[in-house]
mmCIF file of C-alpha atoms in Angstrom:
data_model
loop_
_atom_site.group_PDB
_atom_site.id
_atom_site.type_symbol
_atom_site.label_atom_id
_atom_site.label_comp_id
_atom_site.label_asym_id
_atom_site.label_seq_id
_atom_site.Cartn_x
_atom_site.Cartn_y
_atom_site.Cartn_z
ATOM 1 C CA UNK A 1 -13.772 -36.530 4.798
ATOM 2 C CA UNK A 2 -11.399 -33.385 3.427
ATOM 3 C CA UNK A 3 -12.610 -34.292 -0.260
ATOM 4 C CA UNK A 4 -16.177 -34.492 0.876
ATOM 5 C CA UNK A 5 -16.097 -31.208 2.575
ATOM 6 C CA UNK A 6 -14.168 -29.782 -0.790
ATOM 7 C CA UNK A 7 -16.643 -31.278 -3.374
ATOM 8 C CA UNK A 8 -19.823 -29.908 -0.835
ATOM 9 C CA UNK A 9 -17.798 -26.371 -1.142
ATOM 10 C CA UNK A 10 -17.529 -27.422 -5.215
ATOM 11 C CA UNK A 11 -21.640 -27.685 -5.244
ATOM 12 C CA UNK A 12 -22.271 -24.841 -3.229
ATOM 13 C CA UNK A 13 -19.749 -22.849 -5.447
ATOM 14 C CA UNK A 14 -21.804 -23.987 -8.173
ATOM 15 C CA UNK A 15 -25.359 -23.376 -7.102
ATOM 16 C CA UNK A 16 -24.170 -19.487 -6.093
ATOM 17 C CA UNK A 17 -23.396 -19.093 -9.882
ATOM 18 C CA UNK A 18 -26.265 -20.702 -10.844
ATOM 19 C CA UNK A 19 -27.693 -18.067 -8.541
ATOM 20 C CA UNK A 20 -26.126 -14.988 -9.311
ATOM 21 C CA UNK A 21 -27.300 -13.849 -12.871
ATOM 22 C CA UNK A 22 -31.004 -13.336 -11.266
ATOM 23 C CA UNK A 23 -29.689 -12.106 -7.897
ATOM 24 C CA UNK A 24 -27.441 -9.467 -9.911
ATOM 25 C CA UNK A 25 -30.490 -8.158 -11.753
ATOM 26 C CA UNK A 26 -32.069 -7.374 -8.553
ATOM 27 C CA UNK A 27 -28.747 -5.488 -7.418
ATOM 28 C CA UNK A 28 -28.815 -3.982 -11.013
ATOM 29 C CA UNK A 29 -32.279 -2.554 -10.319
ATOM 30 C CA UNK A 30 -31.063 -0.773 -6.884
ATOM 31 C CA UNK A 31 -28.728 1.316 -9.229
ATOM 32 C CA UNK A 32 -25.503 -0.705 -9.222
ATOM 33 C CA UNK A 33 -23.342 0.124 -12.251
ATOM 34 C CA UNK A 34 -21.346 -3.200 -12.148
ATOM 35 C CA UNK A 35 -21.104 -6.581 -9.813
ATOM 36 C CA UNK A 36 -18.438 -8.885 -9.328
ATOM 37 C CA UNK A 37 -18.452 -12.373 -7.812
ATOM 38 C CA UNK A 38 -15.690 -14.063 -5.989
ATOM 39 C CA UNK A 39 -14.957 -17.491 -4.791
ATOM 40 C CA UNK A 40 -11.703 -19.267 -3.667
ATOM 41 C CA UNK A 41 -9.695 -20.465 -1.289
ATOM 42 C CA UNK A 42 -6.999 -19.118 1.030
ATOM 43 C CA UNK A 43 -4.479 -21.505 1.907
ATOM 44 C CA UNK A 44 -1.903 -20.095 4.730
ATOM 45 C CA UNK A 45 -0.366 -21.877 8.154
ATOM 46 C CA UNK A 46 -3.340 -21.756 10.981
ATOM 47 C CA UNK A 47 -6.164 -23.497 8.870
ATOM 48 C CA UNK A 48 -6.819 -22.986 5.233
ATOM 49 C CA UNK A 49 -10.479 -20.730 4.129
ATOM 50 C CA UNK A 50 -12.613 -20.804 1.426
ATOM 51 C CA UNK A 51 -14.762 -17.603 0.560
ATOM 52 C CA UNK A 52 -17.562 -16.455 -1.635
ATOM 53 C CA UNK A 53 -18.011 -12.773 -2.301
ATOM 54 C CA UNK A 54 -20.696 -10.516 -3.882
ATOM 55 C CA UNK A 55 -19.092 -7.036 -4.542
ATOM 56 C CA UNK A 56 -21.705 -4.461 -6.560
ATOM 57 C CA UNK A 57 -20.305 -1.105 -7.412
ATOM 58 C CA UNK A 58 -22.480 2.313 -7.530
ATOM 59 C CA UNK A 59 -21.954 5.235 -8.701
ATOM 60 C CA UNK A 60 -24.441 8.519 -8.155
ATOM 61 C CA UNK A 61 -22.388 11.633 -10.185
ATOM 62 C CA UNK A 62 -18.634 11.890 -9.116
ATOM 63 C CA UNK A 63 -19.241 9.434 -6.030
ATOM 64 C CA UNK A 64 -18.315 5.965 -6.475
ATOM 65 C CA UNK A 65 -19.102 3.365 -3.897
ATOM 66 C CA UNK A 66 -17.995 0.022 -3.862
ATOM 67 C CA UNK A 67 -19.765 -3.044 -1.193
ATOM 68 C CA UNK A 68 -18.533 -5.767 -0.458
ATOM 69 C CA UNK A 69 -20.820 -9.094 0.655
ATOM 70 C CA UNK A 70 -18.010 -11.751 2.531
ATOM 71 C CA UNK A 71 -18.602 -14.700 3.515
ATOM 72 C CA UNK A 72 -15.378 -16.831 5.114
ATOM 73 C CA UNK A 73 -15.527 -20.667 5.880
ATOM 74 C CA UNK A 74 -12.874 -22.884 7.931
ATOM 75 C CA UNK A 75 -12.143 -26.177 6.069
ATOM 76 C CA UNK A 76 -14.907 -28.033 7.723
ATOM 77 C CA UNK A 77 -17.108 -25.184 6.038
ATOM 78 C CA UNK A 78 -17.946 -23.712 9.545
ATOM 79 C CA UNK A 79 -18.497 -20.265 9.109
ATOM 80 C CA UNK A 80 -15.361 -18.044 10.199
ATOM 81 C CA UNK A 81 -16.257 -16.401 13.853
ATOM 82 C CA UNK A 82 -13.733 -13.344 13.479
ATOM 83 C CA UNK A 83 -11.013 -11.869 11.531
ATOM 84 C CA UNK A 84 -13.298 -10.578 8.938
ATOM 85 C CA UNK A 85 -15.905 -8.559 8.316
ATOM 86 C CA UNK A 86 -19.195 -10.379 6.553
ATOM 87 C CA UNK A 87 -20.369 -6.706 5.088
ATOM 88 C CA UNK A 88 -17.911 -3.770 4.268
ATOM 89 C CA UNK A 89 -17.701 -0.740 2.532
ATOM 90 C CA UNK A 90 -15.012 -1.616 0.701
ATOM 91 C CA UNK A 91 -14.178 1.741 -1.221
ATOM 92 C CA UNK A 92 -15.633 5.140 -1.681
ATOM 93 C CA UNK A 93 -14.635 7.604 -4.409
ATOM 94 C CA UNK A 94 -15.146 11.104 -5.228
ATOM 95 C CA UNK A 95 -13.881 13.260 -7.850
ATOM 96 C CA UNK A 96 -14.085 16.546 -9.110
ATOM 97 C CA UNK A 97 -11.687 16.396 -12.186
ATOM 98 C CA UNK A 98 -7.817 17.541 -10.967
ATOM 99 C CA UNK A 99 -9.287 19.789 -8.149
ATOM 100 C CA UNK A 100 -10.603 17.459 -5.761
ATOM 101 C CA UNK A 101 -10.589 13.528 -5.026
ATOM 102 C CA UNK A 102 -11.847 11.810 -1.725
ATOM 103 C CA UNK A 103 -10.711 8.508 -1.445
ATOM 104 C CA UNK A 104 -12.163 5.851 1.185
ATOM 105 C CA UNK A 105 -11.044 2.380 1.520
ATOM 106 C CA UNK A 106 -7.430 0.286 1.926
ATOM 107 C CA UNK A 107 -4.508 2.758 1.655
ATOM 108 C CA UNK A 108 -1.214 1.562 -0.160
ATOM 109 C CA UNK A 109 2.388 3.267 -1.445
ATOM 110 C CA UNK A 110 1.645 6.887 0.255
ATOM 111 C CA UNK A 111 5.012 8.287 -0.044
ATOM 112 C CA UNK A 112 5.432 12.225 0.985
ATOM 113 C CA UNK A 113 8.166 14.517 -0.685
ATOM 114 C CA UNK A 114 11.377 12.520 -0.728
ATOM 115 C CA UNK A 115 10.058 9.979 1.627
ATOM 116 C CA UNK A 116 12.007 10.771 4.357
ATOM 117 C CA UNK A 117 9.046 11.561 6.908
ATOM 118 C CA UNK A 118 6.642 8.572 5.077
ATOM 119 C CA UNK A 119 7.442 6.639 2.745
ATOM 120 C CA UNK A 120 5.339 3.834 0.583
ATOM 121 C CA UNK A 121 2.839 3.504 3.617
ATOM 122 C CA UNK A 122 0.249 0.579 3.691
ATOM 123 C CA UNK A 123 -2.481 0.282 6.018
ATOM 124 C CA UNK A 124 -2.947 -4.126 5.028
ATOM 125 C CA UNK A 125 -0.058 -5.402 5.935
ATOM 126 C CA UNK A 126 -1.660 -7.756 7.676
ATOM 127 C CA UNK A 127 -3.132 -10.213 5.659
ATOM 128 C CA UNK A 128 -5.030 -10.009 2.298
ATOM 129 C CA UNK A 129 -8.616 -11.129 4.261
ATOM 130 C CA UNK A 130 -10.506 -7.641 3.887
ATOM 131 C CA UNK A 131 -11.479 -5.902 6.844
ATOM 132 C CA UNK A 132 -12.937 -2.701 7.730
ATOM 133 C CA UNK A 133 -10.268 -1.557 9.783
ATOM 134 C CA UNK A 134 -7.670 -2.058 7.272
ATOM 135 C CA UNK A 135 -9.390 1.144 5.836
ATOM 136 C CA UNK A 136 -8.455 4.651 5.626
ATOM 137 C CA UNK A 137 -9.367 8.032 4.042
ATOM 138 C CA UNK A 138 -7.105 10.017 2.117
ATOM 139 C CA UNK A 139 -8.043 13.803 0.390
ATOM 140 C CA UNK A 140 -6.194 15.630 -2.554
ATOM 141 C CA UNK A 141 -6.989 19.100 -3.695
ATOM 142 C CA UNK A 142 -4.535 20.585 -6.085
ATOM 143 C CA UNK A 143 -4.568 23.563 -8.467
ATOM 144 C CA UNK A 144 -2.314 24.683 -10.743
ATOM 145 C CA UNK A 145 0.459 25.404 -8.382
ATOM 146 C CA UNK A 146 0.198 23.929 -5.961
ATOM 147 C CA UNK A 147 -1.977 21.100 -3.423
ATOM 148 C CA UNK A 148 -2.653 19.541 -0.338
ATOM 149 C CA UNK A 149 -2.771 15.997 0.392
ATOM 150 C CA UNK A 150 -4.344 14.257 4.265
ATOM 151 C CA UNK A 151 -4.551 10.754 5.080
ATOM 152 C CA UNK A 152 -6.224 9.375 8.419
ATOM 153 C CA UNK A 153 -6.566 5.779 9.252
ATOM 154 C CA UNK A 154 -8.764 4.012 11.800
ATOM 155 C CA UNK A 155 -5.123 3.248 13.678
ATOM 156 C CA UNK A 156 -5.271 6.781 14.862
ATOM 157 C CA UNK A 157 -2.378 7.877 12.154
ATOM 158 C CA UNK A 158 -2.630 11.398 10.508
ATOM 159 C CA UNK A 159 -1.110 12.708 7.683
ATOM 160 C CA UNK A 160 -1.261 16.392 6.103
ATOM 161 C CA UNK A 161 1.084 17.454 3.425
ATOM 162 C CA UNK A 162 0.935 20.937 1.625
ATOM 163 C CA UNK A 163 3.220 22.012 -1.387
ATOM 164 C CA UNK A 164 3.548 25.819 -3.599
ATOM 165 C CA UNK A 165 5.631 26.149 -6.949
ATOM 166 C CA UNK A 166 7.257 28.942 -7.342
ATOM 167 C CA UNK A 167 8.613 29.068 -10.869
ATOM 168 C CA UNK A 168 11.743 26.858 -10.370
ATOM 169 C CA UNK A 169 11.566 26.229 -6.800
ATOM 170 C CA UNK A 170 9.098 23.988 -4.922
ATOM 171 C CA UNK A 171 8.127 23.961 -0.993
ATOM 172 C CA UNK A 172 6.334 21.875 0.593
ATOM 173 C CA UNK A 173 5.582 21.073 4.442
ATOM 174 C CA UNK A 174 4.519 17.862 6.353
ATOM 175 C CA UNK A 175 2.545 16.879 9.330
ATOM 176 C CA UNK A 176 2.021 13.468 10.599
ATOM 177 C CA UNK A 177 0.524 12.225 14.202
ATOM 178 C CA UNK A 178 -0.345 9.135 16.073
ATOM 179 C CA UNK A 179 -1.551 7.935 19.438
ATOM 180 C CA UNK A 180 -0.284 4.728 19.763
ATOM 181 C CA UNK A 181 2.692 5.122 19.780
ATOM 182 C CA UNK A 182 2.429 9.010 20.770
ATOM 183 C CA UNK A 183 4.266 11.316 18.266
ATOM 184 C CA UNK A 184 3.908 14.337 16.056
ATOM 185 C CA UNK A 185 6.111 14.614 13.242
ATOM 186 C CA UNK A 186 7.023 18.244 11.748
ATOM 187 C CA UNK A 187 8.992 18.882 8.398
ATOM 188 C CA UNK A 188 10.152 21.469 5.367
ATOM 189 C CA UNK A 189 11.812 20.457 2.067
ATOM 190 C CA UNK A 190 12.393 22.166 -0.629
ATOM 191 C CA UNK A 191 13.005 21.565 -4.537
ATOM 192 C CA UNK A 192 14.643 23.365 -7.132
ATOM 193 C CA UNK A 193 15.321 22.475 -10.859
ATOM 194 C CA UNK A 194 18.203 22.496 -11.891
ATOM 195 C CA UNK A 195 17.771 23.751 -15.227
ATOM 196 C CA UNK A 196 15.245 26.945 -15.711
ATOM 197 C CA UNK A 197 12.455 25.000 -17.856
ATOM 198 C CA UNK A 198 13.511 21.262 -17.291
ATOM 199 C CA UNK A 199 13.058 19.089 -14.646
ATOM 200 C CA UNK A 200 15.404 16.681 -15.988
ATOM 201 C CA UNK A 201 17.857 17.188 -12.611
ATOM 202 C CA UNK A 202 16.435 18.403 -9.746
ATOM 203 C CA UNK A 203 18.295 19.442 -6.312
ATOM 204 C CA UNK A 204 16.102 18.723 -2.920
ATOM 205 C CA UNK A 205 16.473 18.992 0.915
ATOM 206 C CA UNK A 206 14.036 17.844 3.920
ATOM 207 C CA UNK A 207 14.553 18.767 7.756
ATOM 208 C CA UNK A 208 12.115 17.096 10.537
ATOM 209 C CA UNK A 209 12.266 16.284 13.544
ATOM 210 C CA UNK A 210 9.343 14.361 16.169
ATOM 211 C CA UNK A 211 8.569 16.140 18.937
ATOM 212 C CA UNK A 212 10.009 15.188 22.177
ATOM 213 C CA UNK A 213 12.876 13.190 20.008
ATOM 214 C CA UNK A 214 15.415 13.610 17.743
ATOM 215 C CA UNK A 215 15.868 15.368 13.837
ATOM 216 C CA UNK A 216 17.312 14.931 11.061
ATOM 217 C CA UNK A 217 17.787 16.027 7.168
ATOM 218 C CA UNK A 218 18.393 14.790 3.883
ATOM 219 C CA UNK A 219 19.821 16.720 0.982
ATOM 220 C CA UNK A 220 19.809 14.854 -2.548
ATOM 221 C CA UNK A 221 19.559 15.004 -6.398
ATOM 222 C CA UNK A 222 17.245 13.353 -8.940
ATOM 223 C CA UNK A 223 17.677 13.000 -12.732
ATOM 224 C CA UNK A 224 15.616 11.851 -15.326
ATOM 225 C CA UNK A 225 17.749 11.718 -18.193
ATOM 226 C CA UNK A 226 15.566 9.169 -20.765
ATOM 227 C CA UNK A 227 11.818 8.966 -20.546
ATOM 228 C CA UNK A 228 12.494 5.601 -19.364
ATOM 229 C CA UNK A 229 14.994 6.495 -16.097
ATOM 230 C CA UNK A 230 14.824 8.298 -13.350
ATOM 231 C CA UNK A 231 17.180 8.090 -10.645
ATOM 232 C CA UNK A 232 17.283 9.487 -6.860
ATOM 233 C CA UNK A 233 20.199 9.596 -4.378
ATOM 234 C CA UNK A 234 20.049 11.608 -1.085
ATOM 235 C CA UNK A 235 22.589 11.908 1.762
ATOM 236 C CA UNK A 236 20.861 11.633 5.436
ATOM 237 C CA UNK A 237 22.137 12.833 8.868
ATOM 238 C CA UNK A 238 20.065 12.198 11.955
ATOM 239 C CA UNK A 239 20.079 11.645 15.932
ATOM 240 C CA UNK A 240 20.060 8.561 17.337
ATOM 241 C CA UNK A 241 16.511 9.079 18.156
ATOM 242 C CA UNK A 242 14.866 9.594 14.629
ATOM 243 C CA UNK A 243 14.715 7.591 11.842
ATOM 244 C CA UNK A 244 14.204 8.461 8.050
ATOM 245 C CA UNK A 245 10.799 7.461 6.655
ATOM 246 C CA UNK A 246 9.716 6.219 10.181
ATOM 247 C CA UNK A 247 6.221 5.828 8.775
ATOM 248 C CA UNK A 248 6.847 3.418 5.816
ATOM 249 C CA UNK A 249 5.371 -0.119 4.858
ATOM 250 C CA UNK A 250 6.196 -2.053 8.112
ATOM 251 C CA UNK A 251 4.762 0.606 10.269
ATOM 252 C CA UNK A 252 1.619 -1.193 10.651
ATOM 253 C CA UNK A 253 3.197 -4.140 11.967
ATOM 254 C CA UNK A 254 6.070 -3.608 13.851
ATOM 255 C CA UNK A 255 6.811 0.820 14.188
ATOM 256 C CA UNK A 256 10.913 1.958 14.210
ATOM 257 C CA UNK A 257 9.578 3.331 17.436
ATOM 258 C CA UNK A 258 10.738 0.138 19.744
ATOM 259 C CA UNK A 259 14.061 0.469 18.414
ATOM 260 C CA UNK A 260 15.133 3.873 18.358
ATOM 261 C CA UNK A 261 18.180 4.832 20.265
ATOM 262 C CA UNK A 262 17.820 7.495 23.200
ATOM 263 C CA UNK A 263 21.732 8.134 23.539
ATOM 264 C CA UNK A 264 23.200 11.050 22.398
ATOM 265 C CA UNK A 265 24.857 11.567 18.850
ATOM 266 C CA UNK A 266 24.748 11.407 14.969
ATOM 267 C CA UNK A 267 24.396 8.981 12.561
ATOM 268 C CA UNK A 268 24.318 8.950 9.022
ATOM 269 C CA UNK A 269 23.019 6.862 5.896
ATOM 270 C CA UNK A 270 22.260 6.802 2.112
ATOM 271 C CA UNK A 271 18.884 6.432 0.144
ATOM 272 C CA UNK A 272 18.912 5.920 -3.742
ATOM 273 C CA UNK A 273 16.211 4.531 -6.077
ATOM 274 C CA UNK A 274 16.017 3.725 -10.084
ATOM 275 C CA UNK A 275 12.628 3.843 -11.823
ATOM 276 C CA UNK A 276 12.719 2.056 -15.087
ATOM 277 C CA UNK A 277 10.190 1.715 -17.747
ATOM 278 C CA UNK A 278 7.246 3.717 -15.562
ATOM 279 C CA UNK A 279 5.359 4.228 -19.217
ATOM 280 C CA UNK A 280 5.637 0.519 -20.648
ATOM 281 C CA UNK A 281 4.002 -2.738 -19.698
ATOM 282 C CA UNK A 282 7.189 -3.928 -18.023
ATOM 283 C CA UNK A 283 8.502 -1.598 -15.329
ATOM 284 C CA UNK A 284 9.785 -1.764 -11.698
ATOM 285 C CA UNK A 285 11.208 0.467 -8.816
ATOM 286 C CA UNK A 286 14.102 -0.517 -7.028
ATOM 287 C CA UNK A 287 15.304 1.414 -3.908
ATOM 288 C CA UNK A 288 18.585 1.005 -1.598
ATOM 289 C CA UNK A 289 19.102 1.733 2.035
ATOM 290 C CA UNK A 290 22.014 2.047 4.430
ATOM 291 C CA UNK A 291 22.893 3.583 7.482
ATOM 292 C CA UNK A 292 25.198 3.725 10.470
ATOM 293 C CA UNK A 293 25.089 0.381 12.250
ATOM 294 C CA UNK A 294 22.385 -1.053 10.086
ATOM 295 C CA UNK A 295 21.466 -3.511 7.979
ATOM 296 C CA UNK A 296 21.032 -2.524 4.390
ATOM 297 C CA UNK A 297 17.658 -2.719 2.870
ATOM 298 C CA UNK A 298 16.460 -3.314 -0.183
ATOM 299 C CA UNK A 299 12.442 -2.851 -1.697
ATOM 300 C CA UNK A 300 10.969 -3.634 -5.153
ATOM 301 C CA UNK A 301 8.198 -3.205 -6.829
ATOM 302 C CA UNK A 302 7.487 -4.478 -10.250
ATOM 303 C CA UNK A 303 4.663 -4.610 -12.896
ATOM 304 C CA UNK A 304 4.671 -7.054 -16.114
ATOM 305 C CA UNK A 305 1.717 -6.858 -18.963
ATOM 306 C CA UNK A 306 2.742 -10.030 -20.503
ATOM 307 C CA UNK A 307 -0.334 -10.592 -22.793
ATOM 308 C CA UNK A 308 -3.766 -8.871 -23.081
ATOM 309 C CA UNK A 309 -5.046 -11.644 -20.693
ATOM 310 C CA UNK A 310 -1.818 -12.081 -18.559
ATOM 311 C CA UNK A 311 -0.235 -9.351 -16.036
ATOM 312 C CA UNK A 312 1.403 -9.585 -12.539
ATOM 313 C CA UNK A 313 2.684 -7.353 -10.013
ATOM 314 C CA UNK A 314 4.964 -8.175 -7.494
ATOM 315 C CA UNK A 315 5.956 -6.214 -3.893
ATOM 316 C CA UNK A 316 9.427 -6.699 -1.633
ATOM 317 C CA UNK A 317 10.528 -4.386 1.497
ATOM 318 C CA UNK A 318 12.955 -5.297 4.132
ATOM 319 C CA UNK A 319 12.067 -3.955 7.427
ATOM 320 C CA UNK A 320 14.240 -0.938 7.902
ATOM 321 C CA UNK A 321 16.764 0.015 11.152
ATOM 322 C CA UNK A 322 17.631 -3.744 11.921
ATOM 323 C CA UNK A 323 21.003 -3.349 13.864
ATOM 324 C CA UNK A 324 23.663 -5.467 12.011
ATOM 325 C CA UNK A 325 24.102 -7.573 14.958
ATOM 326 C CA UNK A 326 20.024 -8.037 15.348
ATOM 327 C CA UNK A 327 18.042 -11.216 15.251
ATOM 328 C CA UNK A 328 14.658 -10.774 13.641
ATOM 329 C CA UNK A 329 12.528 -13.442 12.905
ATOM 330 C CA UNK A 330 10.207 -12.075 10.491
ATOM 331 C CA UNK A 331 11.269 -9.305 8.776
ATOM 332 C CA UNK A 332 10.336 -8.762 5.195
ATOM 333 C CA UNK A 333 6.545 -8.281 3.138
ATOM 334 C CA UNK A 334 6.407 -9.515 -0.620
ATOM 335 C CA UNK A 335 3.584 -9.731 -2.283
ATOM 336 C CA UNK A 336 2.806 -11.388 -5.726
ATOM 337 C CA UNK A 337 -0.518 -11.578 -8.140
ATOM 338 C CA UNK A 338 -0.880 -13.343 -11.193
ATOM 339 C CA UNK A 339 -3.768 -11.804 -13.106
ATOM 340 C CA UNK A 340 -5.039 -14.450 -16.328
ATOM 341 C CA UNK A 341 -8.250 -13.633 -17.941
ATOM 342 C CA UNK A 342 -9.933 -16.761 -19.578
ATOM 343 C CA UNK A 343 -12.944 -14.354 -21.195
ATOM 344 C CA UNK A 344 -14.029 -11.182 -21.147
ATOM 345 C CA UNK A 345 -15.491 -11.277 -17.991
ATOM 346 C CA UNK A 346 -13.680 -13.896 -15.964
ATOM 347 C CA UNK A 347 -10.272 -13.849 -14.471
ATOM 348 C CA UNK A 348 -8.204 -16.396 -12.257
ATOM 349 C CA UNK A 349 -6.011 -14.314 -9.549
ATOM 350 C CA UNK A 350 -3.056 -16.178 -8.009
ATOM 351 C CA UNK A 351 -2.266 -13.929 -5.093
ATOM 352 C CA UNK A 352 0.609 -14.581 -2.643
ATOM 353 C CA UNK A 353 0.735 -13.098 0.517
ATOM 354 C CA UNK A 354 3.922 -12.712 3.212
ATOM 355 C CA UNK A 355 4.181 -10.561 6.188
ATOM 356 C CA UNK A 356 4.262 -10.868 10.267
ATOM 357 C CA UNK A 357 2.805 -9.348 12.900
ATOM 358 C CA UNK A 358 3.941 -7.259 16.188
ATOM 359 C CA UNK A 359 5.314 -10.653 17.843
ATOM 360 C CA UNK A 360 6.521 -11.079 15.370
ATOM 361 C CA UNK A 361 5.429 -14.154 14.322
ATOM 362 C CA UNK A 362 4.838 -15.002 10.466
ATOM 363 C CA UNK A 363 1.868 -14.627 8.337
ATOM 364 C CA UNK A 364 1.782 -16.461 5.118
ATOM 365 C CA UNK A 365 -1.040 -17.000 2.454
ATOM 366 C CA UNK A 366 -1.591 -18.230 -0.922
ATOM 367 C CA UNK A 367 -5.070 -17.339 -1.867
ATOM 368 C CA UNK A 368 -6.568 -18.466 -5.393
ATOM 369 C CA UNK A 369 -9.453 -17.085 -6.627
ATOM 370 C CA UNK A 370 -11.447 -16.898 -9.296
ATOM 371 C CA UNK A 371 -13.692 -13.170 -9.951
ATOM 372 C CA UNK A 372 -16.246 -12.911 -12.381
ATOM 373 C CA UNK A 373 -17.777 -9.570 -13.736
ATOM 374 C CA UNK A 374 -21.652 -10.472 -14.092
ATOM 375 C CA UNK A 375 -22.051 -6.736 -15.349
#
């Protein structure tokens, strides 16, 4: 019965492509500047998908908008009754040159300053289905010395950032908010170069503290000796009730705030992270964590250009603040793609998907695909 429902998914995959061409002039003719088409399966534990997606792109002057048509079926090709949304915006752009950009749609790697109040945030943790509340907005507007960057999500979680050069020394200030859990966030950090007209070595500090909790800072150094290094290492102290880069990549899922510790006193920890290759078509980002009763943690992310028709990227964080002696279940998000072009306007994506959610309890995918460009 399985391969009958697979080779009725095989014909109707078929028959939308046989479809599509004529259906994408139509789009064309509405203004779209370029359509792709989707179709695939999802295979993960609870019960494997299959999808078909129509995604047309328009763009009116500096705006950018980008739709997205989904369509998710259960194995017995029943047509998914939740988890998704059928029709989403899936991204909205605006730019004015370096001045100004307005960015709508899923929000990944915000990091500000040093990280220590957010660091490589990610509002799709979650699962790789798209949905409209995995969205977010985020707004830059930047001048020649200096810039301001917000981020809100449709969790309720606020971000505003503002930072001024002067000459050799560079201040910034952060502001982040939420209401579930209820916080405010308020911190300083400076930056000076080391050198007057280099940046190779640069000496930094950060003080914060949430409101109604603890504080903490982090003084540190980074170098960039070779085009193809740089290097960070930063000393933090903090109470027992704050925690360095609370809002980071498993805040979506499972927030340090469950586990902070209301007792009096100090603790203290290390950061350090290597960037290699940032300019070639290998390169990766490796970062190190450890503090005061605490697991260590380790993240990667890495990018590979093997060929003109095959790239991947790949994605590893350890939850952070895990007491040594802690059991957690699910605890770590990787992510890998395999990208492989087989003509100029086709492309098979491999995409691997692990996370968990606030139980937690694991979510796993494999999802292949194949996208095709029909203009």
């Amino acid at each position: 019965m399985k391969k009958v429902l697979l080779s009725l998914f095989a014909v109707i995959t078929a028959v939308t492509f046989s479809c599509i061409p004529a259906q994408a002039h139509k789009v064309k003719s509405f203004g779209a500047t370029a359509v792709a088409f989707e179709t695939g399966r999802v295979m993960q534990d609870s019960s494997d998908l299959y999808f078909v997606s129509l995604q047309p792109r328009f763009k009116v002057g500096a705006l950018t908008l980008g739709v997205e048509f989904n369509q998710y079926m259960d194995e017995d090709l029943s047509m998914r009754d939740g988890g998704n949304d059928s029709i989403i915006l899936g991204m909205a752009e605006y730019k004015r040159g370096d001045r100004l950009k307005l960015y709508y749609g899923e929000i990944e790697n915000i990091t500000f300053g040093s990280g220590f109040i957010v660091s490589n945030y990610r509002t799709n943790i979650k699962g790789n289905v798209p949905l409209s509340r995995q969205k977010g907005l985020t707004v830059d507007i930047a001048n020649k010395d200096s810039y301001v960057k917000f981020f809100g999500t449709k969790t309720d979680l606020y971000g505003l950032r503002g930072v001024h050069k002067f000459g050799r020394f560079t201040l910034g200030s952060t502001v982040v908010s939420d209401s579930d859990p209820d916080f405010e966030i308020f911190g300083i950090d400076g930056e000076m170069s080391f050198w007057k007209n280099s940046d190779d070595i640069k000496l930094y500090g950060e003080l914060a503290g949430i409101k109604d909790y603890g504080s903490g800072f982090a003084v540190g150094a980074m170098a960039s000796p070779h085009k193809d290094f740089d290097a960070k290492i930063e000393v933090r102290d903090y109470d027992s009730d704050f925690a360095p880069g609370i809002v980071d990549e498993h805040y979506e899922a499972a927030n340090v705030f469950n586990r902070l510790n209301t007792t009096s006193g100090r603790m203290y920890g290390i950061f350090s992270c290597v960037d290699l290759f940032s300019q070639r078509d290998v390169s990766a980002s490796i970062s190190y964590e450890r503090y005061e009763d605490m697991k260590p943690r380790v993240t990667l992310k890495a990018k590979a250009k093997i060929t003109s028709r095959v790239r991947g990227e790949l994605f590893m964080a350890e939850q952070n603040f895990v007491p040594k002696n802690g059991l957690v279940a699910e605890n770590t998000l990787a992510r890998a793609t395999a990208y492989v072009k087989f003509s100029r306007k086709g492309e098979l994506i491999l995409d691997y998907y692990k996370a968990y959610d606030d139980v937690p309890a694991k979510l796993d995918s494999l999802t292949f695909k194949v996208k095709y460009s029909l203009f």
